Amino acid sequence: MINGMRYVTASILLVCAVMVRTPALADRAQSATPKLDHLTLLPLHDGMNSFKGPDGPFSVFQTWRDDENAWGYHLYFVTNTVEGKTSVIGVEAKPESSDTSLRDHLSDAPHTGEDALATFQFAKGILDRKPSVLLFEAIRDPGEHPVPSPAPTVVYVYSLTHSDGTPGWTSSYFHFVRKIHLPGTFCSSDTALKVATGLPLSADAGPPPSADGCFH
């Protein structure tokens, strides 16, 4: 219980310092750190989901790839319309990735729904005082331990922007903004992402059994 309380305390401090409008804490942050606030979840259901962003409409197609086991996963295709054609919106590679090309689609790793390894959420918010469409990617890494084991989680933040004509890039894409190392460990990337952003859980995520998503 004491460790659980430590996770909750550290998580609340992170949310206040990074994602919520809190002037006293924000003043202590480095000026180079992008500021995020006023987050609103863009909820998804299976099939086409259409939204209006600051720079025009876009869509997220969500589908489920079943494997008759515990490792089914969602696929996400993000698109907009360019010169009358449905165009893919790519996502920048994670900064440590050896493959730096854009990702044409995304796939999560919910496992059984209780101990997810990778979670995505789309949201609207204010990034450095500018209305933005945001993508959050939470990656939980238990290493060589069993999947349900408490593990560190990293959250990657992306912002929808326009390409400057880089060869091989889509006309619009999600640009990497920042990387958040969450304090403590988690048993679900769904729960970890909720802690990092304060956003509600996605419709497909089960209710967390505890503050860190672990069964204690």
mmCIF file of N, CA and C in Angstrom, residues 24-113:
data_model
loop_
_atom_site.group_PDB
_atom_site.id
_atom_site.type_symbol
_atom_site.label_atom_id
_atom_site.label_comp_id
_atom_site.label_asym_id
_atom_site.label_seq_id
_atom_site.Cartn_x
_atom_site.Cartn_y
_atom_site.Cartn_z
ATOM 1 N N ALA A 24 2.344 27.871 -10.871
ATOM 2 C CA ALA A 24 3.474 27.787 -9.953
ATOM 3 C C ALA A 24 4.455 26.711 -10.381
ATOM 4 N N LEU A 25 3.915 25.559 -10.842
ATOM 5 C CA LEU A 25 4.790 24.491 -11.284
ATOM 6 C C LEU A 25 5.323 24.756 -12.678
ATOM 7 N N ALA A 26 4.503 25.354 -13.525
ATOM 8 C CA ALA A 26 4.928 25.611 -14.898
ATOM 9 C C ALA A 26 6.120 26.558 -14.930
ATOM 10 N N ASP A 27 6.193 27.494 -13.983
ATOM 11 C CA ASP A 27 7.296 28.449 -13.964
ATOM 12 C C ASP A 27 8.625 27.768 -13.718
ATOM 13 N N ARG A 28 8.585 26.591 -13.075
ATOM 14 C CA ARG A 28 9.824 25.894 -12.777
ATOM 15 C C ARG A 28 10.322 25.063 -13.959
ATOM 16 N N ALA A 29 9.435 24.816 -14.927
ATOM 17 C CA ALA A 29 9.808 23.971 -16.066
ATOM 18 C C ALA A 29 10.758 24.707 -16.992
ATOM 19 N N GLN A 30 11.591 23.948 -17.678
ATOM 20 C CA GLN A 30 12.509 24.548 -18.639
ATOM 21 C C GLN A 30 11.708 25.122 -19.792
ATOM 22 N N SER A 31 12.145 26.270 -20.291
ATOM 23 C CA SER A 31 11.405 26.945 -21.358
ATOM 24 C C SER A 31 11.371 26.122 -22.634
ATOM 25 N N ALA A 32 12.359 25.213 -22.804
ATOM 26 C CA ALA A 32 12.421 24.413 -24.025
ATOM 27 C C ALA A 32 11.402 23.271 -24.013
ATOM 28 N N THR A 33 10.799 22.968 -22.865
ATOM 29 C CA THR A 33 9.847 21.876 -22.761
ATOM 30 C C THR A 33 8.481 22.319 -23.272
ATOM 31 N N PRO A 34 7.942 21.646 -24.300
ATOM 32 C CA PRO A 34 6.624 22.036 -24.824
ATOM 33 C C PRO A 34 5.560 21.943 -23.737
ATOM 34 N N LYS A 35 4.711 22.963 -23.651
ATOM 35 C CA LYS A 35 3.651 22.990 -22.648
ATOM 36 C C LYS A 35 2.355 22.462 -23.243
ATOM 37 N N LEU A 36 1.711 21.568 -22.511
ATOM 38 C CA LEU A 36 0.456 20.968 -22.941
ATOM 39 C C LEU A 36 -0.610 21.231 -21.890
ATOM 40 N N ASP A 37 -1.775 21.669 -22.322
ATOM 41 C CA ASP A 37 -2.892 21.791 -21.397
ATOM 42 C C ASP A 37 -4.213 21.752 -22.158
ATOM 43 N N HIS A 38 -5.312 21.818 -21.411
ATOM 44 C CA HIS A 38 -6.669 21.774 -21.973
ATOM 45 C C HIS A 38 -6.867 20.560 -22.881
ATOM 46 N N LEU A 39 -6.484 19.380 -22.403
ATOM 47 C CA LEU A 39 -6.610 18.169 -23.207
ATOM 48 C C LEU A 39 -8.049 17.657 -23.224
ATOM 49 N N THR A 40 -8.494 17.228 -24.406
ATOM 50 C CA THR A 40 -9.810 16.625 -24.586
ATOM 51 C C THR A 40 -9.656 15.370 -25.427
ATOM 52 N N LEU A 41 -10.099 14.245 -24.903
ATOM 53 C CA LEU A 41 -9.975 12.974 -25.613
ATOM 54 C C LEU A 41 -10.810 12.974 -26.888
ATOM 55 N N LEU A 42 -10.253 12.420 -27.969
ATOM 56 C CA LEU A 42 -11.011 12.143 -29.182
ATOM 57 C C LEU A 42 -11.363 10.658 -29.151
ATOM 58 N N PRO A 43 -12.562 10.309 -28.716
ATOM 59 C CA PRO A 43 -12.913 8.898 -28.526
ATOM 60 C C PRO A 43 -13.032 8.170 -29.861
ATOM 61 N N LEU A 44 -12.620 6.904 -29.853
ATOM 62 C CA LEU A 44 -12.655 6.087 -31.063
ATOM 63 C C LEU A 44 -13.571 4.891 -30.881
ATOM 64 N N HIS A 45 -14.189 4.482 -31.980
ATOM 65 C CA HIS A 45 -14.924 3.228 -32.038
ATOM 66 C C HIS A 45 -14.437 2.491 -33.274
ATOM 67 N N ASP A 46 -14.756 1.208 -33.385
ATOM 68 C CA ASP A 46 -14.351 0.453 -34.568
ATOM 69 C C ASP A 46 -14.984 1.067 -35.807
ATOM 70 N N GLY A 47 -14.194 1.167 -36.873
ATOM 71 C CA GLY A 47 -14.661 1.797 -38.096
ATOM 72 C C GLY A 47 -14.103 3.204 -38.226
ATOM 73 N N MET A 48 -14.753 4.039 -39.016
ATOM 74 C CA MET A 48 -14.269 5.385 -39.304
ATOM 75 C C MET A 48 -14.707 6.371 -38.229
ATOM 76 N N ASN A 49 -13.759 7.158 -37.774
ATOM 77 C CA ASN A 49 -14.009 8.226 -36.809
ATOM 78 C C ASN A 49 -13.544 9.533 -37.434
ATOM 79 N N SER A 50 -14.448 10.497 -37.571
ATOM 80 C CA SER A 50 -14.121 11.756 -38.247
ATOM 81 C C SER A 50 -14.104 12.908 -37.253
ATOM 82 N N PHE A 51 -13.104 13.777 -37.402
ATOM 83 C CA PHE A 51 -12.925 14.897 -36.482
ATOM 84 C C PHE A 51 -12.567 16.160 -37.264
ATOM 85 N N LYS A 52 -12.752 17.294 -36.608
ATOM 86 C CA LYS A 52 -12.328 18.577 -37.168
ATOM 87 C C LYS A 52 -11.158 19.094 -36.341
ATOM 88 N N GLY A 53 -10.019 19.295 -36.995
ATOM 89 C CA GLY A 53 -8.857 19.842 -36.324
ATOM 90 C C GLY A 53 -8.676 21.310 -36.654
ATOM 91 N N PRO A 54 -7.722 21.992 -36.016
ATOM 92 C CA PRO A 54 -7.463 23.405 -36.291
ATOM 93 C C PRO A 54 -7.119 23.678 -37.753
ATOM 94 N N ASP A 55 -6.545 22.670 -38.432
ATOM 95 C CA ASP A 55 -6.139 22.861 -39.825
ATOM 96 C C ASP A 55 -7.019 22.101 -40.808
ATOM 97 N N GLY A 56 -8.170 21.629 -40.337
ATOM 98 C CA GLY A 56 -9.075 20.941 -41.247
ATOM 99 C C GLY A 56 -9.479 19.573 -40.735
ATOM 100 N N PRO A 57 -10.409 18.921 -41.437
ATOM 101 C CA PRO A 57 -10.908 17.613 -41.001
ATOM 102 C C PRO A 57 -9.883 16.500 -41.222
ATOM 103 N N PHE A 58 -9.992 15.460 -40.395
ATOM 104 C CA PHE A 58 -9.171 14.257 -40.548
ATOM 105 C C PHE A 58 -9.960 13.091 -39.970
ATOM 106 N N SER A 59 -9.532 11.877 -40.283
ATOM 107 C CA SER A 59 -10.245 10.682 -39.831
ATOM 108 C C SER A 59 -9.273 9.656 -39.279
ATOM 109 N N VAL A 60 -9.770 8.857 -38.349
ATOM 110 C CA VAL A 60 -9.009 7.731 -37.802
ATOM 111 C C VAL A 60 -9.848 6.476 -38.003
ATOM 112 N N PHE A 61 -9.318 5.530 -38.785
ATOM 113 C CA PHE A 61 -10.005 4.258 -38.987
ATOM 114 C C PHE A 61 -9.419 3.250 -38.004
ATOM 115 N N GLN A 62 -10.286 2.689 -37.151
ATOM 116 C CA GLN A 62 -9.847 1.715 -36.157
ATOM 117 C C GLN A 62 -10.450 0.355 -36.483
ATOM 118 N N THR A 63 -9.612 -0.669 -36.457
ATOM 119 C CA THR A 63 -10.101 -2.021 -36.686
ATOM 120 C C THR A 63 -9.382 -2.977 -35.744
ATOM 121 N N TRP A 64 -9.954 -4.164 -35.580
ATOM 122 C CA TRP A 64 -9.400 -5.158 -34.659
ATOM 123 C C TRP A 64 -8.858 -6.342 -35.441
ATOM 124 N N ARG A 65 -7.642 -6.752 -35.087
ATOM 125 C CA ARG A 65 -7.026 -7.925 -35.711
ATOM 126 C C ARG A 65 -6.997 -9.023 -34.645
ATOM 127 N N ASP A 66 -7.923 -9.999 -34.785
ATOM 128 C CA ASP A 66 -8.010 -11.075 -33.798
ATOM 129 C C ASP A 66 -6.996 -12.165 -34.137
ATOM 130 N N ASP A 67 -6.489 -12.835 -33.081
ATOM 131 C CA ASP A 67 -5.554 -13.940 -33.323
ATOM 132 C C ASP A 67 -5.989 -15.209 -32.591
ATOM 133 N N GLU A 68 -7.268 -15.234 -32.128
ATOM 134 C CA GLU A 68 -7.823 -16.378 -31.401
ATOM 135 C C GLU A 68 -6.992 -16.699 -30.159
ATOM 136 N N ASN A 69 -6.355 -15.668 -29.599
ATOM 137 C CA ASN A 69 -5.531 -15.846 -28.408
ATOM 138 C C ASN A 69 -5.591 -14.539 -27.626
ATOM 139 N N ALA A 70 -4.650 -14.323 -26.743
ATOM 140 C CA ALA A 70 -4.654 -13.111 -25.913
ATOM 141 C C ALA A 70 -3.918 -11.952 -26.549
ATOM 142 N N TRP A 71 -3.450 -12.129 -27.818
ATOM 143 C CA TRP A 71 -2.604 -11.092 -28.416
ATOM 144 C C TRP A 71 -3.233 -10.424 -29.626
ATOM 145 N N GLY A 72 -4.562 -10.348 -29.662
ATOM 146 C CA GLY A 72 -5.207 -9.533 -30.684
ATOM 147 C C GLY A 72 -4.839 -8.070 -30.484
ATOM 148 N N TYR A 73 -5.025 -7.259 -31.520
ATOM 149 C CA TYR A 73 -4.627 -5.849 -31.406
ATOM 150 C C TYR A 73 -5.431 -4.984 -32.366
ATOM 151 N N HIS A 74 -5.454 -3.671 -32.060
ATOM 152 C CA HIS A 74 -6.096 -2.695 -32.937
ATOM 153 C C HIS A 74 -5.090 -2.186 -33.964
ATOM 154 N N LEU A 75 -5.610 -1.859 -35.143
ATOM 155 C CA LEU A 75 -4.852 -1.149 -36.168
ATOM 156 C C LEU A 75 -5.508 0.213 -36.377
ATOM 157 N N TYR A 76 -4.680 1.238 -36.535
ATOM 158 C CA TYR A 76 -5.176 2.600 -36.729
ATOM 159 C C TYR A 76 -4.600 3.176 -38.018
ATOM 160 N N PHE A 77 -5.478 3.705 -38.866
ATOM 161 C CA PHE A 77 -5.074 4.398 -40.084
ATOM 162 C C PHE A 77 -5.617 5.828 -40.003
ATOM 163 N N VAL A 78 -4.737 6.811 -40.064
ATOM 164 C CA VAL A 78 -5.147 8.211 -39.960
ATOM 165 C C VAL A 78 -5.067 8.829 -41.353
ATOM 166 N N THR A 79 -6.125 9.517 -41.762
ATOM 167 C CA THR A 79 -6.178 10.069 -43.122
ATOM 168 C C THR A 79 -6.784 11.466 -43.121
ATOM 169 N N ASN A 80 -6.526 12.183 -44.203
ATOM 170 C CA ASN A 80 -7.246 13.418 -44.523
ATOM 171 C C ASN A 80 -7.430 13.455 -46.035
ATOM 172 N N THR A 81 -8.000 14.522 -46.546
ATOM 173 C CA THR A 81 -8.224 14.637 -47.989
ATOM 174 C C THR A 81 -7.305 15.697 -48.560
ATOM 175 N N VAL A 82 -6.509 15.301 -49.572
ATOM 176 C CA VAL A 82 -5.569 16.212 -50.225
ATOM 177 C C VAL A 82 -5.833 16.176 -51.726
ATOM 178 N N GLU A 83 -6.214 17.316 -52.281
ATOM 179 C CA GLU A 83 -6.503 17.424 -53.716
ATOM 180 C C GLU A 83 -7.504 16.367 -54.168
ATOM 181 N N GLY A 84 -8.542 16.173 -53.337
ATOM 182 C CA GLY A 84 -9.618 15.254 -53.691
ATOM 183 C C GLY A 84 -9.333 13.790 -53.435
ATOM 184 N N LYS A 85 -8.154 13.459 -52.911
ATOM 185 C CA LYS A 85 -7.800 12.064 -52.648
ATOM 186 C C LYS A 85 -7.675 11.815 -51.146
ATOM 187 N N THR A 86 -8.105 10.628 -50.713
ATOM 188 C CA THR A 86 -7.900 10.232 -49.329
ATOM 189 C C THR A 86 -6.418 9.939 -49.132
ATOM 190 N N SER A 87 -5.772 10.687 -48.235
ATOM 191 C CA SER A 87 -4.321 10.623 -48.078
ATOM 192 C C SER A 87 -3.943 10.157 -46.680
ATOM 193 N N VAL A 88 -2.950 9.300 -46.592
ATOM 194 C CA VAL A 88 -2.464 8.801 -45.302
ATOM 195 C C VAL A 88 -1.759 9.918 -44.536
ATOM 196 N N ILE A 89 -2.016 10.000 -43.242
ATOM 197 C CA ILE A 89 -1.264 10.865 -42.342
ATOM 198 C C ILE A 89 -0.285 9.979 -41.582
ATOM 199 N N GLY A 90 1.005 10.159 -41.828
ATOM 200 C CA GLY A 90 2.019 9.333 -41.197
ATOM 201 C C GLY A 90 2.341 9.790 -39.784
ATOM 202 N N VAL A 91 3.092 8.955 -39.085
ATOM 203 C CA VAL A 91 3.533 9.259 -37.719
ATOM 204 C C VAL A 91 5.047 9.101 -37.661
ATOM 205 N N GLU A 92 5.729 10.119 -37.148
ATOM 206 C CA GLU A 92 7.181 10.046 -37.039
ATOM 207 C C GLU A 92 7.601 8.863 -36.177
ATOM 208 N N ALA A 93 8.761 8.320 -36.505
ATOM 209 C CA ALA A 93 9.320 7.241 -35.702
ATOM 210 C C ALA A 93 9.701 7.758 -34.321
ATOM 211 N N LYS A 94 9.718 6.859 -33.351
ATOM 212 C CA LYS A 94 10.204 7.238 -32.030
ATOM 213 C C LYS A 94 11.669 7.651 -32.146
ATOM 214 N N PRO A 95 12.135 8.604 -31.340
ATOM 215 C CA PRO A 95 13.481 9.170 -31.525
ATOM 216 C C PRO A 95 14.602 8.142 -31.439
ATOM 217 N N GLU A 96 14.403 7.047 -30.708
ATOM 218 C CA GLU A 96 15.466 6.044 -30.576
ATOM 219 C C GLU A 96 15.373 4.937 -31.616
ATOM 220 N N SER A 97 14.390 5.021 -32.518
ATOM 221 C CA SER A 97 14.187 3.967 -33.509
ATOM 222 C C SER A 97 15.273 3.982 -34.576
ATOM 223 N N SER A 98 15.719 2.786 -34.977
ATOM 224 C CA SER A 98 16.727 2.681 -36.043
ATOM 225 C C SER A 98 16.111 2.953 -37.412
ATOM 226 N N ASP A 99 14.799 2.761 -37.539
ATOM 227 C CA ASP A 99 14.075 3.055 -38.781
ATOM 228 C C ASP A 99 13.420 4.424 -38.617
ATOM 229 N N THR A 100 13.923 5.410 -39.324
ATOM 230 C CA THR A 100 13.444 6.786 -39.143
ATOM 231 C C THR A 100 12.323 7.169 -40.110
ATOM 232 N N SER A 101 11.842 6.221 -40.901
ATOM 233 C CA SER A 101 10.776 6.526 -41.850
ATOM 234 C C SER A 101 9.449 6.699 -41.117
ATOM 235 N N LEU A 102 8.496 7.370 -41.781
ATOM 236 C CA LEU A 102 7.167 7.549 -41.203
ATOM 237 C C LEU A 102 6.449 6.209 -41.070
ATOM 238 N N ARG A 103 5.645 6.086 -40.027
ATOM 239 C CA ARG A 103 4.787 4.917 -39.877
ATOM 240 C C ARG A 103 3.462 5.201 -40.582
ATOM 241 N N ASP A 104 3.075 4.335 -41.509
ATOM 242 C CA ASP A 104 1.829 4.530 -42.251
ATOM 243 C C ASP A 104 0.600 4.138 -41.434
ATOM 244 N N HIS A 105 0.784 3.284 -40.439
ATOM 245 C CA HIS A 105 -0.322 2.877 -39.574
ATOM 246 C C HIS A 105 0.258 2.573 -38.196
ATOM 247 N N LEU A 106 -0.636 2.415 -37.226
ATOM 248 C CA LEU A 106 -0.225 2.142 -35.851
ATOM 249 C C LEU A 106 -0.912 0.872 -35.371
ATOM 250 N N SER A 107 -0.277 0.163 -34.441
ATOM 251 C CA SER A 107 -0.898 -1.005 -33.819
ATOM 252 C C SER A 107 -0.574 -1.006 -32.331
ATOM 253 N N ASP A 108 -1.591 -1.268 -31.509
ATOM 254 C CA ASP A 108 -1.372 -1.293 -30.072
ATOM 255 C C ASP A 108 -1.078 -2.722 -29.616
ATOM 256 N N ALA A 109 -0.974 -2.929 -28.313
ATOM 257 C CA ALA A 109 -0.725 -4.260 -27.763
ATOM 258 C C ALA A 109 -1.491 -4.391 -26.455
ATOM 259 N N PRO A 110 -2.818 -4.633 -26.546
ATOM 260 C CA PRO A 110 -3.637 -4.670 -25.332
ATOM 261 C C PRO A 110 -3.514 -5.947 -24.520
ATOM 262 N N HIS A 111 -2.927 -7.004 -25.069
ATOM 263 C CA HIS A 111 -2.830 -8.307 -24.411
ATOM 264 C C HIS A 111 -4.217 -8.729 -23.946
ATOM 265 N N THR A 112 -4.442 -8.958 -22.661
ATOM 266 C CA THR A 112 -5.754 -9.429 -22.207
ATOM 267 C C THR A 112 -6.687 -8.280 -21.840
ATOM 268 N N GLY A 113 -6.236 -7.046 -21.989
ATOM 269 C CA GLY A 113 -7.021 -5.901 -21.572
ATOM 270 C C GLY A 113 -6.701 -5.478 -20.157
#
